[in-house]
CSV table of C-alpha atoms and ligand atoms in Angstrom, one decimal:
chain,number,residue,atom,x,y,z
A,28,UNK,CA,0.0,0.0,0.0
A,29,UNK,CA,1.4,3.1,-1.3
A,30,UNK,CA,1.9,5.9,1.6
A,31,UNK,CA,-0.1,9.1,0.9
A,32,UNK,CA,-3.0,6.9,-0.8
A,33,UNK,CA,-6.3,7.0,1.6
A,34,UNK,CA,-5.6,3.3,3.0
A,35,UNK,CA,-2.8,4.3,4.6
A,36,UNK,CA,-5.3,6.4,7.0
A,37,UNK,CA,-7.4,5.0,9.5
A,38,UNK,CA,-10.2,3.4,7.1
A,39,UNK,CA,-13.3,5.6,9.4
A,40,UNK,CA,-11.5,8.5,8.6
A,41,UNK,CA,-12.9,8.1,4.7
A,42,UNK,CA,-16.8,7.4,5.1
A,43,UNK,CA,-16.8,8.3,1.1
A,44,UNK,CA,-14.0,8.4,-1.0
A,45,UNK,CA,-15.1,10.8,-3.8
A,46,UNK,CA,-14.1,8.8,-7.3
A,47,UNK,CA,-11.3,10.4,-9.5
A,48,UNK,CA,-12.6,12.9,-12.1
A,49,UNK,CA,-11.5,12.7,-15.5
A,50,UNK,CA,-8.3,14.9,-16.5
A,51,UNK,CA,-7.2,16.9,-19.3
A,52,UNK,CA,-4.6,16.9,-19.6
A,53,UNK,CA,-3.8,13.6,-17.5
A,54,UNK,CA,0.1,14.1,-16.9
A,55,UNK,CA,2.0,16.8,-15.5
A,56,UNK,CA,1.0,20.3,-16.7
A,57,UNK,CA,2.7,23.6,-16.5
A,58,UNK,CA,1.1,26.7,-17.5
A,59,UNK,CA,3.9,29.8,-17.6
A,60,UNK,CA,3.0,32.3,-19.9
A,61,UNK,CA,5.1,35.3,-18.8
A,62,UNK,CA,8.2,36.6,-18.0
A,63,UNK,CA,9.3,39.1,-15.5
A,64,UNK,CA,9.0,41.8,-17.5
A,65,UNK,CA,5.1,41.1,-18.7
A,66,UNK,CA,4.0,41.7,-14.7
A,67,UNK,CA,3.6,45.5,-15.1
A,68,UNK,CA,0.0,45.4,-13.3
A,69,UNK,CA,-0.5,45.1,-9.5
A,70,UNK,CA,-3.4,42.6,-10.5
A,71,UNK,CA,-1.9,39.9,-12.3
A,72,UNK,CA,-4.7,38.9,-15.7
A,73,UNK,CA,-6.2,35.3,-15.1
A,74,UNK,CA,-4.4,35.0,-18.7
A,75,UNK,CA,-1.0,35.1,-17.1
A,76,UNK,CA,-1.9,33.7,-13.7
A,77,UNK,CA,0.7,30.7,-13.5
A,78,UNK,CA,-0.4,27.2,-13.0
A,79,UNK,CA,1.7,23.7,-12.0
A,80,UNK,CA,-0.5,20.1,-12.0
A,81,UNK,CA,1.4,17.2,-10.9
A,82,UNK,CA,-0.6,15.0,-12.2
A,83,UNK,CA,-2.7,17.0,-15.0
A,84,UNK,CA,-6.0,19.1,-14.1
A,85,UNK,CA,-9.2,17.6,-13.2
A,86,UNK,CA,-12.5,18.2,-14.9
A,87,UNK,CA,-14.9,18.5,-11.8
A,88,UNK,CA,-18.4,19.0,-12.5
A,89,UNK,CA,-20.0,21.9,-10.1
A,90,UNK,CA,-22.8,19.7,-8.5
A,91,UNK,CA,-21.2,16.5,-8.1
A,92,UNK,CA,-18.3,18.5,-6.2
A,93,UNK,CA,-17.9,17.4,-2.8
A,94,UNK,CA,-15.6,18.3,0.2
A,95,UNK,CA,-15.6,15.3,2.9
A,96,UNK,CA,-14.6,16.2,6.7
A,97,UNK,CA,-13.6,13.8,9.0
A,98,UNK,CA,-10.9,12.5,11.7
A,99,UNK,CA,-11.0,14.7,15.5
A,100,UNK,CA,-14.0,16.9,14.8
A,101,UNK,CA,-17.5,16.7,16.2
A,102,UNK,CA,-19.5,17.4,13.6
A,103,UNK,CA,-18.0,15.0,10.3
A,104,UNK,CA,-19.8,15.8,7.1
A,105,UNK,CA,-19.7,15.9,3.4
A,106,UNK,CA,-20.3,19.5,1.9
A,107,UNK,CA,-21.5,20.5,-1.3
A,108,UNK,CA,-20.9,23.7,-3.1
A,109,UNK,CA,-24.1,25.4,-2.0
A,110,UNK,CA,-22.8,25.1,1.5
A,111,UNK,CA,-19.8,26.5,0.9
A,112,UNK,CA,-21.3,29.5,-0.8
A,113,UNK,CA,-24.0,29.9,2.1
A,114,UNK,CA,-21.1,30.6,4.2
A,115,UNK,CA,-19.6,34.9,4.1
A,116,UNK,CA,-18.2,35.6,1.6
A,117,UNK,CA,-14.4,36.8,2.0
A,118,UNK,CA,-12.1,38.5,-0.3
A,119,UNK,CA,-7.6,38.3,0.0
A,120,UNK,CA,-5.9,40.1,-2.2
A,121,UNK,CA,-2.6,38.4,-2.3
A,122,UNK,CA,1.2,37.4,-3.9
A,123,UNK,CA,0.5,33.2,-4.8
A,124,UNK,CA,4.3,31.4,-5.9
A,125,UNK,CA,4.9,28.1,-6.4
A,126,UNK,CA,7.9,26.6,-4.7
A,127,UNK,CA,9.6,25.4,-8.0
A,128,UNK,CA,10.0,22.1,-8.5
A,129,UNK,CA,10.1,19.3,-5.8
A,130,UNK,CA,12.6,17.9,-7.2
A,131,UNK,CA,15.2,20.8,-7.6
A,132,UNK,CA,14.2,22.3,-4.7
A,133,UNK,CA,17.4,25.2,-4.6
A,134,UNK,CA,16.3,26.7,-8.1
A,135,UNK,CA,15.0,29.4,-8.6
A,136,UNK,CA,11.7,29.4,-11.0
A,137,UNK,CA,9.9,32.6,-9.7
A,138,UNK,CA,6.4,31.1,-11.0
A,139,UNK,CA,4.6,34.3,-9.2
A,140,UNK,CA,1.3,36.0,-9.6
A,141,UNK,CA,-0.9,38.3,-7.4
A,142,UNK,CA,-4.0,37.9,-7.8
A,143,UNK,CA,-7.6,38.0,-5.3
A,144,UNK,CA,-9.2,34.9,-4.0
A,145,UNK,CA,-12.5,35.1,-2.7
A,146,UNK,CA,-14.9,32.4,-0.9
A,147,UNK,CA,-15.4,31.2,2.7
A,148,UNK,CA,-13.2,31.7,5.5
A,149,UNK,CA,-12.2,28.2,6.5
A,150,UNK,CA,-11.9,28.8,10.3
A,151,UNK,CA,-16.0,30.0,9.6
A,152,UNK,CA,-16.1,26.5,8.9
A,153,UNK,CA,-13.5,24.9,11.6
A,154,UNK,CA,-16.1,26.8,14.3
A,155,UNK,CA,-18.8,24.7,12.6
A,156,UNK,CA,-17.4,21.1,12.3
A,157,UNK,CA,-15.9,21.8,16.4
A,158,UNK,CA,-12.2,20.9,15.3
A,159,UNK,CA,-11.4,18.8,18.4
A,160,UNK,CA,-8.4,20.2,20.9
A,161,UNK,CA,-6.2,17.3,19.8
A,162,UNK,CA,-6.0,17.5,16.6
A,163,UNK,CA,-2.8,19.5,15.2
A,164,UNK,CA,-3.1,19.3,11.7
A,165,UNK,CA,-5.7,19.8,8.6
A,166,UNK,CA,-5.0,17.0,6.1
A,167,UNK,CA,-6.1,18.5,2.5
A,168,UNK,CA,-6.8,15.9,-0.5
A,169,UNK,CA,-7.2,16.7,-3.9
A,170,UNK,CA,-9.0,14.3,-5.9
A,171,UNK,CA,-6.0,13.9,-8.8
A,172,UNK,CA,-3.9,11.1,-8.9
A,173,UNK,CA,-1.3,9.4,-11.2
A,174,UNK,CA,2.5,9.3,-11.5
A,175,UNK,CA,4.9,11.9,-10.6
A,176,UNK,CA,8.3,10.8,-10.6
A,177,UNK,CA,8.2,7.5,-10.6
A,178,UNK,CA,5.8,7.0,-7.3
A,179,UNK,CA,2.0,6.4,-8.2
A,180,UNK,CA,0.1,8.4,-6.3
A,181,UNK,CA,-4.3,8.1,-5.4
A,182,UNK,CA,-4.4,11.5,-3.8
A,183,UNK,CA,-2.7,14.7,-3.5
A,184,UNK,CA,-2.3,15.4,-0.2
A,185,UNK,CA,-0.6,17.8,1.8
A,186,UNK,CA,-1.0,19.2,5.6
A,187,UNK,CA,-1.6,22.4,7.5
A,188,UNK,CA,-0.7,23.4,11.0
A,189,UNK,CA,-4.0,24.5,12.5
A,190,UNK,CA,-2.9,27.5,14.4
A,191,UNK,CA,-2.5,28.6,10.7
A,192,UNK,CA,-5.2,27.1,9.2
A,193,UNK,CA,-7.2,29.1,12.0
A,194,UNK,CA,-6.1,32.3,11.0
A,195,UNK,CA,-9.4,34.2,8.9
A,196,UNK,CA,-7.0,34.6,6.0
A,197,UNK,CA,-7.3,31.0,4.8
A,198,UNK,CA,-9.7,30.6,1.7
A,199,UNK,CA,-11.9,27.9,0.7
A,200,UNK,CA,-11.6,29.8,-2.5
A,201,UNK,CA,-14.3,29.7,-5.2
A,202,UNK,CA,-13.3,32.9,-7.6
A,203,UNK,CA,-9.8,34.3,-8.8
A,204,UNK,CA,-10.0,38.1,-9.5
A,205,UNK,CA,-13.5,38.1,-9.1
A,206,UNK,CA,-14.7,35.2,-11.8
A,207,UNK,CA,-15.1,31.5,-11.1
A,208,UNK,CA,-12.3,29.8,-10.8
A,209,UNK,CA,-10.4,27.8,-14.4
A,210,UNK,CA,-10.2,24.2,-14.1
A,211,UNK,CA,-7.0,24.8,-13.9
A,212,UNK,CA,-6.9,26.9,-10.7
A,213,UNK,CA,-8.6,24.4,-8.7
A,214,UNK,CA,-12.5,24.6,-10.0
A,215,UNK,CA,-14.8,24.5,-7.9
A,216,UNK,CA,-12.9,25.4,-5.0
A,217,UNK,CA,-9.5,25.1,-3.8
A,218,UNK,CA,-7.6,26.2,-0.7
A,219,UNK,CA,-5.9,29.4,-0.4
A,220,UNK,CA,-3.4,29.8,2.4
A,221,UNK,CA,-1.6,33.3,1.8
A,222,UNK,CA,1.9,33.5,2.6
A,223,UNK,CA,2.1,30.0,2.0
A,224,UNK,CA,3.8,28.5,-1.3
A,225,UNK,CA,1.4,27.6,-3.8
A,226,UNK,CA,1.9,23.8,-3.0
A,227,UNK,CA,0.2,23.9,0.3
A,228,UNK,CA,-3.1,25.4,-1.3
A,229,UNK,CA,-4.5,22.3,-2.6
A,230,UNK,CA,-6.9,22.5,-6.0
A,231,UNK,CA,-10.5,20.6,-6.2
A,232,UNK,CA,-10.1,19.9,-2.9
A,233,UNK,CA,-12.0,17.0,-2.4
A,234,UNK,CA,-11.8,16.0,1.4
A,235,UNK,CA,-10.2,17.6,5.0
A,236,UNK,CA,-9.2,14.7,7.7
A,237,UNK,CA,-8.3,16.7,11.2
A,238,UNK,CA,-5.4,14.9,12.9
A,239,UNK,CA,-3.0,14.8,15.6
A,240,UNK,CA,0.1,13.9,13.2
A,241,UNK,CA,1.5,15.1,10.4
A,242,UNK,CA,0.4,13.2,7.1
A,243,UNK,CA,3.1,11.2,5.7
A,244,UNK,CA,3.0,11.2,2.1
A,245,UNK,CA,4.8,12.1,-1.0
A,246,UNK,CA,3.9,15.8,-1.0
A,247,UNK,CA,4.2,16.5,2.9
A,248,UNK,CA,7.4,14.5,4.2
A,249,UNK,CA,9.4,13.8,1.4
A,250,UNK,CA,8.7,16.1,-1.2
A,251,UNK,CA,8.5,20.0,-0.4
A,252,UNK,CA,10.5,19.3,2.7
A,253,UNK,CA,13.6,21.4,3.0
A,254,UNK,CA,16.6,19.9,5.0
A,255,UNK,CA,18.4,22.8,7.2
A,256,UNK,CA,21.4,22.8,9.5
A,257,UNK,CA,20.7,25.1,12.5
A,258,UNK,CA,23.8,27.1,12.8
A,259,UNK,CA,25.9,26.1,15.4
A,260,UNK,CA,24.1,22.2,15.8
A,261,UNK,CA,25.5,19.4,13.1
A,262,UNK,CA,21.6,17.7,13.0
A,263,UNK,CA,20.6,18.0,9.9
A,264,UNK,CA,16.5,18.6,10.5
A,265,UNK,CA,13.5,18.8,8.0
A,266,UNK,CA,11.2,21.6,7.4
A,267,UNK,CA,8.5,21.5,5.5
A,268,UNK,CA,7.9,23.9,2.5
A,269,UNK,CA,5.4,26.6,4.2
A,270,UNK,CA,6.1,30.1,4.5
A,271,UNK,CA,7.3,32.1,1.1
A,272,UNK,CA,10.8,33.2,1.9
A,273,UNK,CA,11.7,37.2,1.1
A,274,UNK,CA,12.4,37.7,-2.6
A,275,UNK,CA,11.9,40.4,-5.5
A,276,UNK,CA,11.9,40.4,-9.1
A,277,UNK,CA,12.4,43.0,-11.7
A,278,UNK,CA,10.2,43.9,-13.8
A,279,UNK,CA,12.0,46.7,-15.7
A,280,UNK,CA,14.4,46.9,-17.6
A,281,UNK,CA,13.9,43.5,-19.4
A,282,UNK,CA,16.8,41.1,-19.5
A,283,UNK,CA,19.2,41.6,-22.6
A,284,UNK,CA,17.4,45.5,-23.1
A,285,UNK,CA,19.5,48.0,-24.7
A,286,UNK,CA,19.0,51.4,-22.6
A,287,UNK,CA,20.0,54.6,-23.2
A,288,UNK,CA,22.5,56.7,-21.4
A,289,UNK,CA,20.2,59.0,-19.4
A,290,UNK,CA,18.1,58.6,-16.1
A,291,UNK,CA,16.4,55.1,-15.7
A,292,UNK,CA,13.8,53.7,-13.4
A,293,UNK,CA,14.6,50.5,-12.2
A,294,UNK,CA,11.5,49.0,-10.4
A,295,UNK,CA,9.8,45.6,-9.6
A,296,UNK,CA,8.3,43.7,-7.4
A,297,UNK,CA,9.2,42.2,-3.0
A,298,UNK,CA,7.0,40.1,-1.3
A,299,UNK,CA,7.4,37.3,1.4
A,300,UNK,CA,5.2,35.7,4.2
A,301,UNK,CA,5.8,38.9,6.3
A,302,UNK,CA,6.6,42.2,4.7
A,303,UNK,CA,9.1,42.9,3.1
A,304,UNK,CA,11.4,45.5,4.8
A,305,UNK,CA,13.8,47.0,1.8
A,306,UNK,CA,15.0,46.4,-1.1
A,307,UNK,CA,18.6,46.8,-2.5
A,308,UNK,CA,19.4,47.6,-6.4
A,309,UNK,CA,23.3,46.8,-7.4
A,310,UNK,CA,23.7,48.2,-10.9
A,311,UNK,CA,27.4,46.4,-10.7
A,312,UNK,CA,26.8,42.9,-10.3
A,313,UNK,CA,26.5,42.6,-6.1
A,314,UNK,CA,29.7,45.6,-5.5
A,315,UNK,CA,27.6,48.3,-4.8
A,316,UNK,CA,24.3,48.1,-3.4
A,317,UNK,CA,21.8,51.3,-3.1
A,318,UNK,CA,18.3,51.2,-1.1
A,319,UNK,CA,15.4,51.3,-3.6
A,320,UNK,CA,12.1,53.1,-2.5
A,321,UNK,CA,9.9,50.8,-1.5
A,322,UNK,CA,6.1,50.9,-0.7
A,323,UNK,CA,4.8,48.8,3.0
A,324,UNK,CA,2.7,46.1,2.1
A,325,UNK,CA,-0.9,46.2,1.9
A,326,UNK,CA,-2.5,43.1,3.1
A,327,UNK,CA,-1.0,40.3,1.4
A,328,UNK,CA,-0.2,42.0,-2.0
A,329,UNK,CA,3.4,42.3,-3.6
A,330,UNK,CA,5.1,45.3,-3.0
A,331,UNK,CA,6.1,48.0,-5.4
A,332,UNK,CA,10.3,49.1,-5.4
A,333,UNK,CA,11.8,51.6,-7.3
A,334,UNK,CA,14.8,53.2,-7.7
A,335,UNK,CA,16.9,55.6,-10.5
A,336,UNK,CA,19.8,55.0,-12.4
A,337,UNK,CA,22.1,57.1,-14.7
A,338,UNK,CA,25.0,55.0,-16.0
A,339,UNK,CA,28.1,56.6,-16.4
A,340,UNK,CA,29.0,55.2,-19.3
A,341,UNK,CA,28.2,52.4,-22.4
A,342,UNK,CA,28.7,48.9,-22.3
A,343,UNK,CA,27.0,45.7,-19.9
A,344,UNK,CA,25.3,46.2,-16.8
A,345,UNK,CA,24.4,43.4,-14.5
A,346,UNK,CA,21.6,44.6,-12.1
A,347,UNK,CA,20.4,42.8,-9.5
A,348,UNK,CA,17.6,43.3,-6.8
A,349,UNK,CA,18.0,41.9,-2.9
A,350,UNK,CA,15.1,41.6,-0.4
A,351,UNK,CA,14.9,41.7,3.1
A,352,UNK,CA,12.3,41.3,5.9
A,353,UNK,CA,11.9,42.7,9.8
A,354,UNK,CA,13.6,39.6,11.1
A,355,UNK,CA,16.7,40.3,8.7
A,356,UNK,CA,16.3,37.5,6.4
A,357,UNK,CA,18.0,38.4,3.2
A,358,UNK,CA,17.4,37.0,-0.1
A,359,UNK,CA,21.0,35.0,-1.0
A,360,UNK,CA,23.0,35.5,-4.3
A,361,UNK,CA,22.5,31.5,-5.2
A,362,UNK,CA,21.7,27.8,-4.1
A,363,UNK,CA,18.0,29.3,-3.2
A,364,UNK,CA,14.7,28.9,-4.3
A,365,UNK,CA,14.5,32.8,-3.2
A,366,UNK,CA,17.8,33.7,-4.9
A,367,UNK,CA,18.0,37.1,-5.8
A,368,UNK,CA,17.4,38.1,-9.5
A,369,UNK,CA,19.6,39.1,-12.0
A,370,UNK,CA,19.8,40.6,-15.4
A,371,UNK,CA,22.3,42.4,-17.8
A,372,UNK,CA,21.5,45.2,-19.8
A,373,UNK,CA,23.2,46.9,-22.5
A,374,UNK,CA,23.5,50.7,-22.3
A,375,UNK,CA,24.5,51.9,-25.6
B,7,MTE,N1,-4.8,19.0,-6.1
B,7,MTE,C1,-3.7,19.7,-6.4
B,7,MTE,N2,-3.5,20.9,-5.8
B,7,MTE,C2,-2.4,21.6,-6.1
B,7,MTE,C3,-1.4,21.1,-7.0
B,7,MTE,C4,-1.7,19.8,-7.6
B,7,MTE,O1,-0.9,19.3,-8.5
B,7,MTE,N3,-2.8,19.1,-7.3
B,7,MTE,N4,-0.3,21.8,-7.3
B,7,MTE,C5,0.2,22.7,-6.2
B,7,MTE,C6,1.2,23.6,-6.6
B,7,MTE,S1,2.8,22.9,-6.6
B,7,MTE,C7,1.1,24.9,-6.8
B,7,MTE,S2,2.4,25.9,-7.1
B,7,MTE,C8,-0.3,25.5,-6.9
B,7,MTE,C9,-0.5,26.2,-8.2
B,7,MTE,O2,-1.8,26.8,-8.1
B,7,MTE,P1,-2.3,27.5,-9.5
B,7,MTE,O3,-2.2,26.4,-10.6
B,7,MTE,O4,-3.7,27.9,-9.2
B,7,MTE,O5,-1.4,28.6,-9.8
B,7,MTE,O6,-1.3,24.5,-6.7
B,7,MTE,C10,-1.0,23.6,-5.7
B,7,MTE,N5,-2.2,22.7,-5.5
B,8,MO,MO1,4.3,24.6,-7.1
């Protein structure tokens, strides 16, 4: 029995396993239409909202969605969409990035959007069900299965500390930017943890266990499960992929632009599961750094930096932008999945 599929849980913690939808497509599908330099508007269009699928997207049909809770509540039951809508109605505005690939877990891929989510609060719902004081975790399934890397997989599953999944920011989202949600985006509803990578906000979400453990499975233990070394302690100790590290992109100039040799506005984008602090330009490939301005942070949104540049003279420019919160975390020059961004430019 393959860990992470729904045997491996207590078997009255699944009163109705919900069958697996048809996909299209039914293998791993990446959906990346920008680059840095197309994410001019605060709002990123649905058109150029990323999208990652492990195992391909799920066609779920609105009335034969389901979302079935069980494991240390009071109240189990099986939801349908109605239900979901009957409950307020919230609205987060707020950065959403994937963690890059599970399996290169140091690269940077800076699959970003920010975009609004709006649907229930969950912890509306967590009053309802009466989350029991023992459980510790939310286990999340979504209803797609298949092959990723070589392990066969029923579910895709991934966990939630509840003092987070608590918080009123948590979706159970049902609309992106204020339309229903694309298949692709998790239709008909999907979590939404902000300030969490993209990985933890499970799509079609198709049943919640409430538990005292961890769930160990491909996409909570293994994968999306950083090994650190706490400074100063040889234990090498795992921690899983939650909160979005500082980082920053720029979004102007473009990579490879040729600029001209008077003033220029450097500017882009910071964001991170707390706000980000300041933002450092280097026009000279990490020598020199100046402080760009920066804007605070306004709910869970990206943050605007900008900063002007005369060059002194023709010829290559590397420029890079550097990140930092209020508890001094820096974004580092390489072996990162928040590693700072660079790009030459060609003053001529
Ligand atoms: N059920 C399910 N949920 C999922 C995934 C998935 O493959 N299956 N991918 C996760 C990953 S890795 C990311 S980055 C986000 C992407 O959300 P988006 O496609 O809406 O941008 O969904 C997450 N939720
Ligand atoms: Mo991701």
């Amino acid at each position: 029995m393959a860990k992470g599929s729904p045997e491996f849980v207590d078997g009255d913690k699944f009163r109705n396993r919900v069958e697996h939808p048809k996909m299209n497509p039914d293998e791993f599908y990446g959906y990346l239409p920008y680059a840095p330099h197309h994410l001019t508007e605060r709002q990123t269009p649905i058109k150029n909202v990323f999208s990652l699928n492990h195992f391909g997207v799920p066609i779920v049909d609105a009335s034969e969605w389901r979302l079935d809770i069980g494991g240390l509540v009071d109240k189990p039951q099986i939801l349908k969409l109605d239900d979901v809508k009957s409950l307020p109605k919230h609205a987060v505005s707020s950065m959403h990035q994937c963690a890059g690939s599970p399996l290169d877990p140091t690269a940077p891929k800076r699959r970003i959007s920010n975009v609004e989510w709006a649907g229930a609060k969950l912890s509306d719902l967590l009053r309802e069900i009466g989350v029991n004081e023992e459980a510790e975790y939310m286990w999340s399934y979504g209803p797609d299965g298949g092959v990723f890397s070589g392990y066969p997989q029923d579910f895709y599953l991934k966990d939630l500390p509840l003092t987070r999944a608590f918080q009123d920011d948590v979706l159970l989202a049902y609309e992106l930017n204020g339309e229903l949600l694309p298949n692709r985006n998790g239709f008909p509803v999907r979590l939404f943890v902000p300030g969490f990578y993209g990985t933890n906000c499970v799509k079609w979400i198709c049943q919640m266990v409430f538990a005292k453990e961890r769930a160990d499975s491909l996409f909570t233990t293994n994968l999306y499960s950083d090994t650190i070394k706490l400074p100063g302690d040889d234990a090498i100790v795992s921690k899983p992929v939650w909160d979005i590290a500082p980082e920053s992109i720029i979004v102007s100039p473009r990579a490879e632009e040729h600029l001209e040799e008077d003033e220029q506005t450097i500017w882009g984008w910071a964001w991170g599961a707390t706000e980000i602090s300041g933002v450092d330009v280097s026009t000279d490939g990490g020598e020199s750094w100046q402080p760009a301005i920066l804007e605070k942070r306004s709910g869970w949104s990206w943050q605007r930096y900008e900063m002007k540049w005369r060059p002194r003279a023709k010829g290559q420019f590397s420029i890079i932008s550097r990140a930092r919160n209020f508890d001094g975390h820096i974004q580092p020059m390489d072996g990162s999945r928040n590693a700072v961004h660079t790009l030459r430019v060609e003053v001529v």
